[in-house]
């Protein structure tokens, strides 16, 4: 048995047999090997892939960014996880830098390990501060698979695991009239991704987010914005909400904060909200949340991502890619309908629900990793690393063009063969 085969067998036997069966079915049983910058290789084959999914932003800075690696290596000389019960230099410094990069009095940082944990913290904070229970989220939004985060999300992720928790309601994203029917003086918080990734990047209007902010203020309701995917420069501004001239009460961050190297997440809260810790400062704790090594890495990520030249680069590449993607909509009008875009937060809107999974597969065959949006399969999420260059774009576009041509050839065969089976059926 080759190394790759033995890895696959061990994964099948000891990690997740369903995942292996799924990838084998579509001949996509890649095992991630050597990785650097925007690319990674299969452990065995020479074939390399350009990462246009970036794990939703984990690899905003590409794989194994040299400055992040060097930062972690030097941090290992002095730090370890630290002790979350004690006062910590690394946590204090990372929080100070993050607070300084936030507008208004978004001054306090509660550290976590994952985006789901940071969302749970945000909801606990809102309930603790307001004394209310109701939480409103967007249909098709996604904030994680942990307890309270799971309760904000699509029922398909919850149903196999029991009853919904009390106090959670959902409204369609972008519809202020529907929101008005739910939002009242019993509402602790509205939680939304500023641009919902799992829903396929619908770009909100400025009016929607401003009206939402106003409604929250009128009702004493907190506004939680999840920027786990759209934050950290992805949209061409450091925070996506800065495009809309609003300031939320709570911001949830994860994924890219890790630099792709050391997991860390953060719930940033406005100054007055910190009072939830006054009676009992240990009322919410997380052993690994804000591990000191993670805090050092996060500081470096924030320094890189907030540089003017870095954000200028994101905007330059975003404009360059937009022109080329628009040309592809003209070339494949029956397949590729339009682009949804804010900076390098991009959704490729395709003809129908078969197209997202299909393009994921044909792009994979061309050496591009893109993934359809699970809560709207017409859309392929297209998230290039923020360090991608024009030369990289020149390599990506012809491959995407080919993948679209292939997808159109395959499409008529799919209905006959039920190629995508239950996994991709309309939900
Ligand atoms: C917008 C958003 N919020 C929260 C999460 C949850 O993050 P994690 O998987 O780190 O718990 C995700 C994960 O994909 C996400 O995309």
Coordinates of C-alpha atoms and ligand atoms in Angstrom, one line a residue:
X1 CA 0.0 0.0 0.0
X2 CA 1.3 3.5 -0.8
X3 CA 1.6 6.2 1.8
X4 CA -1.4 7.9 0.3
X5 CA -3.5 4.8 0.3
X6 CA -2.6 4.0 3.9
X7 CA -3.5 7.5 4.9
X8 CA -6.9 7.2 3.2
X9 CA -7.5 3.8 4.8
X10 CA -6.6 5.1 8.3
X11 CA -8.8 8.1 7.8
X12 CA -11.7 5.8 6.6
X13 CA -11.2 3.5 9.7
X14 CA -10.4 6.0 12.4
X15 CA -11.6 9.5 11.4
X16 CA -14.6 9.6 9.1
X17 CA -15.6 6.8 6.7
X18 CA -18.3 8.9 5.1
X19 CA -15.9 11.6 4.0
X20 CA -13.7 9.1 2.3
X21 CA -16.6 7.5 0.5
X22 CA -17.8 11.0 -0.6
X23 CA -14.5 12.0 -2.1
X24 CA -13.9 8.7 -3.7
X25 CA -17.2 8.8 -5.4
X26 CA -16.2 12.0 -7.2
X27 CA -12.6 11.0 -7.7
X28 CA -11.5 13.9 -5.5
X29 CA -9.7 11.9 -2.8
X30 CA -6.9 14.4 -2.5
X31 CA -4.6 14.2 0.6
X32 CA -3.1 17.6 1.3
X33 CA 0.7 17.5 1.1
X34 CA 3.3 20.3 0.7
X35 CA 1.9 23.8 0.8
X36 CA 3.2 27.3 0.2
X37 CA 1.6 30.6 -0.7
X38 CA -1.5 30.2 -2.8
X39 CA -0.9 26.6 -3.6
X40 CA -0.8 23.1 -2.2
X41 CA 0.0 19.7 -3.6
X42 CA -1.4 16.2 -3.3
X43 CA 0.9 14.1 -1.1
X44 CA 1.5 11.7 -3.9
X45 CA 0.9 13.2 -7.2
X46 CA 2.7 16.1 -8.8
X47 CA -0.6 17.8 -9.3
X48 CA -0.9 21.1 -7.5
X49 CA -4.0 23.1 -6.6
X50 CA -4.6 26.9 -6.2
X51 CA -6.5 27.5 -3.1
X52 CA -9.5 29.7 -4.0
X53 CA -11.5 28.6 -1.0
X54 CA -8.9 29.4 1.7
X55 CA -11.0 27.6 4.3
X56 CA -13.2 30.6 4.3
X57 CA -10.3 33.0 5.1
X58 CA -8.0 30.8 7.2
X59 CA -5.5 31.2 4.4
X60 CA -6.1 34.9 3.7
X61 CA -2.3 35.3 3.9
X62 CA -1.7 32.1 1.9
X63 CA -0.2 28.9 3.3
X64 CA 2.7 29.1 5.7
X65 CA 3.3 32.8 5.4
X66 CA 7.0 33.2 6.2
X67 CA 6.5 36.1 8.6
X68 CA 3.8 34.2 10.5
X69 CA 6.0 31.1 10.7
X70 CA 9.0 33.2 12.0
X71 CA 6.7 34.9 14.5
X72 CA 5.5 31.6 15.9
X73 CA 9.0 30.2 16.0
X74 CA 10.3 33.1 17.9
X75 CA 7.3 33.0 20.3
X76 CA 8.1 29.4 21.0
X77 CA 11.3 30.6 22.7
X78 CA 9.3 32.3 25.5
X79 CA 5.6 31.3 25.4
X80 CA 3.2 28.4 25.7
X81 CA -0.5 28.3 26.0
X82 CA -0.4 30.4 29.2
X83 CA -3.0 30.3 31.9
X84 CA -6.4 31.7 31.1
X85 CA -7.0 32.4 34.8
X86 CA -4.1 34.8 35.1
X87 CA -3.2 38.3 33.7
X88 CA -1.2 37.8 30.5
X89 CA 1.1 40.1 28.5
X90 CA 0.4 38.3 25.2
X91 CA -3.4 38.5 25.6
X92 CA -3.3 42.1 26.7
X93 CA -1.1 43.2 23.8
X94 CA -3.1 41.3 21.2
X95 CA -6.4 42.7 22.6
X96 CA -4.9 46.3 22.7
X97 CA -3.9 46.1 19.0
X98 CA -7.3 44.6 17.9
X99 CA -9.3 47.2 19.9
X100 CA -7.2 50.0 18.3
X101 CA -8.1 48.7 14.9
X102 CA -11.8 48.8 15.7
X103 CA -14.0 51.9 15.5
X104 CA -15.8 53.5 18.4
X105 CA -15.7 51.9 21.8
X106 CA -15.3 48.3 20.6
X107 CA -12.6 48.0 23.2
X108 CA -12.8 44.7 24.9
X109 CA -11.8 41.3 23.5
X110 CA -12.9 37.9 24.7
X111 CA -10.7 35.3 23.3
X112 CA -11.8 31.9 22.0
X113 CA -10.5 29.0 19.9
X114 CA -13.0 28.8 17.1
X115 CA -15.6 31.0 15.3
X116 CA -18.4 28.9 16.8
X117 CA -17.1 29.5 20.3
X118 CA -16.7 33.3 19.6
X119 CA -20.3 33.3 18.4
X120 CA -21.5 31.6 21.5
X121 CA -19.7 34.2 23.5
X122 CA -21.3 37.0 21.6
X123 CA -24.8 35.6 22.2
X124 CA -24.0 35.0 25.9
X125 CA -22.8 38.6 26.2
X126 CA -25.9 40.0 24.5
X127 CA -28.2 37.9 26.8
X128 CA -26.2 38.8 29.9
X129 CA -26.1 42.5 29.1
X130 CA -29.7 43.0 28.0
X131 CA -31.4 40.4 30.3
X132 CA -33.4 39.3 27.2
X133 CA -33.5 35.9 25.5
X134 CA -34.6 36.4 21.9
X135 CA -31.9 36.1 19.2
X136 CA -32.6 36.9 15.5
X137 CA -30.4 35.5 12.8
X138 CA -30.6 35.2 9.0
X139 CA -32.1 32.2 7.2
X140 CA -29.2 30.5 5.4
X141 CA -26.6 32.3 7.5
X142 CA -23.9 30.3 9.3
X143 CA -22.1 31.0 12.6
X144 CA -20.7 27.6 13.6
X145 CA -21.6 24.2 14.8
X146 CA -21.3 24.8 18.6
X147 CA -24.3 25.2 21.0
X148 CA -25.7 28.7 20.6
X149 CA -24.1 29.2 17.2
X150 CA -25.8 26.0 15.9
X151 CA -29.1 27.4 17.2
X152 CA -28.8 30.5 14.9
X153 CA -28.2 28.4 11.8
X154 CA -30.1 26.3 9.2
X155 CA -32.1 23.5 10.7
X156 CA -30.5 20.9 8.5
X157 CA -27.4 21.1 10.7
X158 CA -29.5 20.8 13.9
X159 CA -32.3 18.3 13.2
X160 CA -30.2 15.1 13.6
X161 CA -29.1 16.3 17.1
X162 CA -32.4 17.1 18.9
X163 CA -34.7 20.0 19.6
X164 CA -34.0 23.6 18.8
X165 CA -33.1 25.8 21.9
X166 CA -35.7 28.4 22.9
X167 CA -35.4 32.0 21.9
X168 CA -34.0 31.7 18.4
X169 CA -35.8 33.2 15.4
X170 CA -34.8 33.6 11.7
X171 CA -35.6 36.1 9.0
X172 CA -34.6 36.4 5.4
X173 CA -31.3 38.3 4.9
X174 CA -31.6 41.8 3.4
X175 CA -35.4 42.2 4.1
X176 CA -36.0 45.0 6.7
X177 CA -39.8 44.6 6.6
X178 CA -39.5 41.0 7.7
X179 CA -37.0 41.9 10.4
X180 CA -39.5 44.5 11.8
X181 CA -42.0 41.8 12.4
X182 CA -39.6 40.0 14.7
X183 CA -37.5 42.7 16.3
X184 CA -39.0 44.1 19.5
X185 CA -38.2 45.0 23.1
X186 CA -37.7 41.4 24.0
X187 CA -34.8 41.0 21.5
X188 CA -31.3 40.6 22.9
X189 CA -29.5 40.7 19.6
X190 CA -29.6 40.4 15.9
X191 CA -26.7 38.4 14.6
X192 CA -25.7 38.5 10.9
X193 CA -22.6 37.9 8.8
X194 CA -22.0 41.3 7.2
X195 CA -21.8 39.3 3.9
X196 CA -23.2 35.8 4.5
X197 CA -20.7 33.3 3.0
X198 CA -22.6 30.1 3.3
X199 CA -25.6 31.8 1.8
X200 CA -23.5 32.6 -1.3
X201 CA -22.3 36.1 -0.6
X202 CA -25.4 38.2 -1.1
X203 CA -24.0 41.7 -0.9
X204 CA -26.2 43.8 1.4
X205 CA -27.3 47.4 0.5
X206 CA -26.1 50.2 2.7
X207 CA -29.7 51.1 3.4
X208 CA -30.4 47.6 4.8
X209 CA -27.5 47.7 7.3
X210 CA -28.2 51.3 8.3
X211 CA -31.9 50.6 8.9
X212 CA -30.9 47.5 10.8
X213 CA -28.6 49.5 13.1
X214 CA -31.4 52.0 13.6
X215 CA -34.0 49.4 14.5
X216 CA -31.6 47.8 17.0
X217 CA -31.0 51.1 18.6
X218 CA -34.7 51.9 18.9
X219 CA -35.3 48.6 20.6
X220 CA -32.3 48.4 22.9
X221 CA -31.1 45.4 20.9
X222 CA -27.5 44.6 20.2
X223 CA -26.1 44.2 16.7
X224 CA -23.6 41.3 16.4
X225 CA -21.7 41.2 13.1
X226 CA -19.9 37.9 12.3
X227 CA -16.8 38.8 10.3
X228 CA -15.2 35.4 10.6
X229 CA -15.0 35.2 6.8
X230 CA -15.5 38.8 5.6
X231 CA -13.2 40.5 8.1
X232 CA -9.4 41.0 8.0
X233 CA -9.2 42.8 4.7
X234 CA -11.1 40.3 2.6
X235 CA -13.5 43.0 1.3
X236 CA -10.7 45.6 0.7
X237 CA -11.4 47.3 4.0
X238 CA -10.1 45.8 7.3
X239 CA -13.7 45.2 8.4
X240 CA -16.5 44.6 6.0
X241 CA -19.0 46.8 8.0
X242 CA -16.7 49.8 7.3
X243 CA -18.2 49.8 3.8
X244 CA -21.6 50.6 5.3
X245 CA -20.8 53.3 7.7
X246 CA -22.2 51.5 10.7
X247 CA -20.6 50.3 14.0
X248 CA -21.9 47.0 15.5
X249 CA -22.0 46.3 19.3
X250 CA -20.2 43.0 18.9
X251 CA -17.8 41.7 16.2
X252 CA -17.0 38.0 15.9
X253 CA -13.7 37.0 14.4
X254 CA -11.9 33.7 13.7
X255 CA -10.4 31.8 10.8
X256 CA -7.9 34.3 9.3
X257 CA -6.9 35.6 12.7
X258 CA -4.9 32.3 13.0
X259 CA -2.7 33.2 10.1
X260 CA -3.5 29.6 9.1
X261 CA -1.0 28.6 11.7
X262 CA -2.4 28.8 15.3
X263 CA -6.1 28.7 16.1
X264 CA -7.5 31.7 17.8
X265 CA -10.8 33.6 17.7
X266 CA -12.1 36.8 19.2
X267 CA -15.4 38.4 20.3
X268 CA -14.9 42.1 20.3
X269 CA -17.5 43.9 22.5
X270 CA -18.3 47.6 23.2
X271 CA -17.0 49.0 26.4
X272 CA -20.3 49.1 28.3
X273 CA -20.9 45.4 27.6
X274 CA -17.8 44.4 29.6
X275 CA -19.9 44.9 32.7
X276 CA -21.1 41.3 32.4
X277 CA -17.7 40.4 33.9
X278 CA -17.9 42.8 36.9
X279 CA -19.8 40.6 39.4
X280 CA -17.9 37.5 38.5
X281 CA -14.9 37.9 36.1
X282 CA -14.7 34.1 35.8
X283 CA -18.3 33.7 34.6
X284 CA -17.0 32.9 31.1
X285 CA -13.7 31.2 30.5
X286 CA -11.9 29.2 27.8
X287 CA -8.8 27.2 28.6
X288 CA -7.3 27.4 25.1
X289 CA -9.0 30.7 24.1
X290 CA -6.4 33.3 23.4
X291 CA -3.5 30.9 24.0
X292 CA -0.5 33.1 24.3
X293 CA 1.2 31.6 21.2
X294 CA -2.0 32.3 19.3
X295 CA -2.1 35.8 20.6
X296 CA 1.4 36.5 19.3
X297 CA 0.5 35.1 15.9
X298 CA -2.8 37.1 15.8
X299 CA -0.9 40.3 16.5
X300 CA 1.3 39.7 13.5
X301 CA -1.7 38.9 11.3
X302 CA -3.4 42.1 12.4
X303 CA -0.2 44.1 11.7
X304 CA 0.1 42.7 8.1
X305 CA -3.7 42.9 7.3
X306 CA -4.1 46.5 8.5
X307 CA -1.3 47.9 6.4
X308 CA -2.4 50.4 3.9
X309 CA -0.4 48.8 1.1
X310 CA -1.9 45.4 1.9
X311 CA -5.5 46.7 1.6
X312 CA -4.5 48.6 -1.6
X313 CA -3.2 45.4 -3.0
X314 CA -6.5 43.6 -2.2
X315 CA -8.5 46.3 -4.0
X316 CA -6.2 46.3 -7.0
X317 CA -6.5 42.5 -7.4
X318 CA -10.2 42.7 -6.8
X319 CA -10.6 45.2 -9.7
X320 CA -8.4 43.1 -12.0
X321 CA -10.3 39.9 -11.2
X322 CA -13.7 41.6 -11.6
X323 CA -13.0 42.5 -15.3
X324 CA -11.9 39.0 -16.1
X325 CA -14.8 37.3 -14.3
X326 CA -17.2 39.7 -16.1
X327 CA -15.7 38.6 -19.4
X328 CA -16.4 34.9 -18.3
X329 CA -20.1 35.8 -17.7
X330 CA -20.3 37.0 -21.3
X331 CA -18.5 33.9 -22.6
X332 CA -20.7 31.4 -20.6
X333 CA -24.1 33.3 -20.4
X334 CA -26.1 30.1 -19.9
X335 CA -24.0 28.9 -17.0
X336 CA -22.4 31.9 -15.2
X337 CA -25.1 34.5 -14.5
X338 CA -23.3 37.2 -12.5
X339 CA -20.6 38.0 -9.9
X340 CA -21.4 38.9 -6.3
X341 CA -18.4 40.9 -5.1
X342 CA -17.0 43.1 -2.4
X343 CA -13.2 43.2 -2.8
X344 CA -12.0 39.6 -2.9
X345 CA -15.2 38.3 -1.2
X346 CA -16.6 36.8 -4.3
X347 CA -19.6 34.5 -5.2
X348 CA -20.0 33.1 -8.7
X349 CA -23.7 33.1 -9.3
X350 CA -24.5 30.2 -11.6
X351 CA -27.6 29.0 -13.4
X352 CA -29.1 26.5 -11.0
X353 CA -28.4 24.3 -8.0
X354 CA -26.6 21.6 -10.0
X355 CA -24.1 24.1 -11.2
X356 CA -22.3 24.9 -7.9
X357 CA -21.3 21.3 -7.1
X358 CA -20.6 20.6 -10.7
X359 CA -18.2 23.6 -11.1
X360 CA -16.6 22.6 -7.8
X361 CA -15.7 19.2 -9.4
X362 CA -14.6 20.5 -12.8
X363 CA -12.5 23.3 -11.2
X364 CA -10.9 20.7 -9.0
X365 CA -9.9 18.7 -12.1
X366 CA -8.3 21.9 -13.4
X367 CA -6.3 22.4 -10.2
X368 CA -8.5 25.1 -8.6
X369 CA -10.1 24.6 -5.2
X370 CA -13.4 26.4 -5.0
X371 CA -16.4 25.2 -3.1
X372 CA -20.1 25.8 -3.7
X373 CA -22.1 27.6 -1.0
X374 CA -23.8 25.0 1.1
X375 CA -27.0 27.1 1.8
X376 CA -27.4 28.2 -1.8
X377 CA -25.8 25.7 -4.2
X378 CA -26.2 28.0 -7.3
X379 CA -23.3 29.9 -5.9
X380 CA -19.6 29.0 -5.9
X381 CA -17.6 30.7 -3.2
X382 CA -14.5 32.3 -4.8
X383 CA -12.0 33.4 -2.2
X384 CA -8.5 33.9 -3.5
X385 CA -5.8 34.3 -0.9
X386 CA -5.3 38.1 -0.4
X387 CA -1.7 37.8 -1.4
X388 CA -2.6 36.6 -4.9
X389 CA -0.9 38.6 -7.7
X390 CA -2.1 39.6 -11.2
X391 CA 0.1 36.9 -12.6
X392 CA -1.8 34.4 -10.4
X393 CA -5.1 35.7 -11.7
X394 CA -3.8 35.3 -15.3
X395 CA -3.2 31.6 -14.4
X396 CA -6.5 31.1 -12.6
X397 CA -8.9 32.6 -15.2
X398 CA -8.1 30.3 -18.1
X399 CA -8.5 27.3 -15.8
X400 CA -11.8 28.6 -14.5
X401 CA -12.9 29.2 -18.1
X402 CA -12.1 25.5 -19.0
X403 CA -13.8 24.3 -15.9
X404 CA -17.0 26.2 -16.9
X405 CA -16.8 24.7 -20.4
X406 CA -16.4 21.2 -18.9
X407 CA -19.3 21.7 -16.5
X408 CA -21.6 22.6 -19.3
X409 CA -20.7 19.5 -21.2
X410 CA -21.3 17.3 -18.2
X411 CA -24.5 18.9 -17.0
X412 CA -27.0 17.1 -19.3
X413 CA -25.5 13.8 -18.2
X414 CA -26.1 14.5 -14.6
X415 CA -29.8 14.2 -14.4
X416 CA -29.6 10.8 -16.1
X417 CA -27.0 9.4 -13.8
X418 CA -28.1 11.3 -10.6
X419 CA -24.4 12.0 -10.3
X420 CA -24.7 14.1 -7.2
X421 CA -27.1 11.9 -5.3
X422 CA -28.7 12.8 -2.0
X423 CA -25.9 15.0 -0.8
X424 CA -26.6 17.7 -3.3
X425 CA -30.4 17.3 -3.6
X426 CA -32.4 20.4 -3.2
X427 CA -32.8 21.4 0.5
Ligands
LIG1 C1 -19.2 33.2 9.0 C2 -18.7 32.1 9.9 N1 -18.9 32.2 11.2 C3 -18.6 31.3 12.1 C4 -18.0 30.1 11.6 C5 -17.6 29.0 12.6 O1 -16.2 29.0 12.7 P1 -15.5 27.6 13.3 O2 -15.6 26.6 12.3 O3 -14.1 28.1 13.6 O4 -16.2 27.3 14.6 C6 -17.7 29.9 10.3 C7 -17.1 28.7 9.8 O5 -17.1 28.4 8.6 C8 -18.2 30.9 9.4 O6 -18.0 30.8 8.1

